[in-house]
């Protein structure tokens, strides 16, 4: 399948090297703009909601403090309670329907601002400047919000895309190796979901990044990832069919996050989840290629997998609570023998869950032992 390593110049009919492209949405098309600078945003009269971790960046230092709201980029920020605080703050500042918001941060700030922009005065425009690699390569498009309620992560949400997404490599300079690896795991997941040729395109760019690591090499990976994710979003905007394939690795990844008491960052957990999913299917040369590349990303992150303490019964308990379960069935995303991902509905039998927990333990011990 992988003969002839092709780096497509066009994906989904659009040039791959462009600095702008459009995402079609029933709620209004929106633009992704890469490496164009952010001067026009500074000059706008928007209210900026910024992750305080990037408050010393050159861009944020130029924002008029009267138009700046600093927030923590964390799970505690994307809560219903904090949304209410932010909405009240916007009202106190006199924000009205002629105003707009600019969110600057990772996926946490994105989730918060997506929901707040969508409901404030029944919706005001917003722009997103992603600052983590995961957000640049994956979450910034698609328009979803996901808000935590009590102990329930991502329980409520909606779809409300920004008017534009502005990706700038400067923000990558302060991210550590774990943050980069989280984005790489999500990016390779998108490519695998689309098919073997797209996986090869990722493999090529990842090899280039490994030989010459740089923020600009990461931006090329983000660009490829977004152009391919665009196909899923446009064909299935509201997550009914094709877009569900982007949940590859997520059933096991989420269960690992819960069973380890959030001891592993989400992107890395997804990478581990992909390895677990692959160990449940017939091994082929393609599956081995995916495993080698994913393992390489996980190990290059420098994350200490031996620090993870996961009990099989906690993992199984979390699997039983997976939001994708349907009645007494698990809905898994698994590779078929043609190298395509497909939904696989399996009865939630003890022997299946034990096999999955066993597979997780084997994957974790291979990562600890490397
Ligand atoms: N809405 C969606 O479509 C979608 C998709 C995937 C994930 N998510 C959500 O995104 C969240 C995770 O987002 P994330 O991985 O971007 O992490 P994050 O936003 O939680 O940020 C992680 C850490 O990185 C810091 N940070 C942000 N930018 C930085 C920079 N440039 N340099 C150094 N540190 C920086 C943050 O302050 C934080 O401490 C989760 O809550 C997840 O549920 C949403």
PDB file of C-alpha atoms in Angstrom, residues 19 21 24 68 103 122 140 142 199 213 238 254 279 353:
ATOM      1  CA  UNK A  19      -0.871  30.214   3.765  1.00  0.00           C
ATOM      2  CA  UNK A  21      -7.542  28.149   3.346  1.00  0.00           C
ATOM      3  CA  UNK A  24     -16.896  25.492   4.827  1.00  0.00           C
ATOM      4  CA  UNK A  68      -7.097  42.178  27.989  1.00  0.00           C
ATOM      5  CA  UNK A 103      -9.013  33.856  22.240  1.00  0.00           C
ATOM      6  CA  UNK A 122     -26.945  35.049  21.415  1.00  0.00           C
ATOM      7  CA  UNK A 140      -8.523  24.897  16.241  1.00  0.00           C
ATOM      8  CA  UNK A 142     -14.117  22.001  13.752  1.00  0.00           C
ATOM      9  CA  UNK A 199      -0.084   8.617   6.779  1.00  0.00           C
ATOM     10  CA  UNK A 213      13.636  20.134  14.482  1.00  0.00           C
ATOM     11  CA  UNK A 238     -21.821  17.606  13.335  1.00  0.00           C
ATOM     12  CA  UNK A 254      -9.630   8.591  27.923  1.00  0.00           C
ATOM     13  CA  UNK A 279      -2.927  -4.578  19.308  1.00  0.00           C
ATOM     14  CA  UNK A 353     -12.564  -5.727  28.502  1.00  0.00           C
TER      15      UNK A 353
END
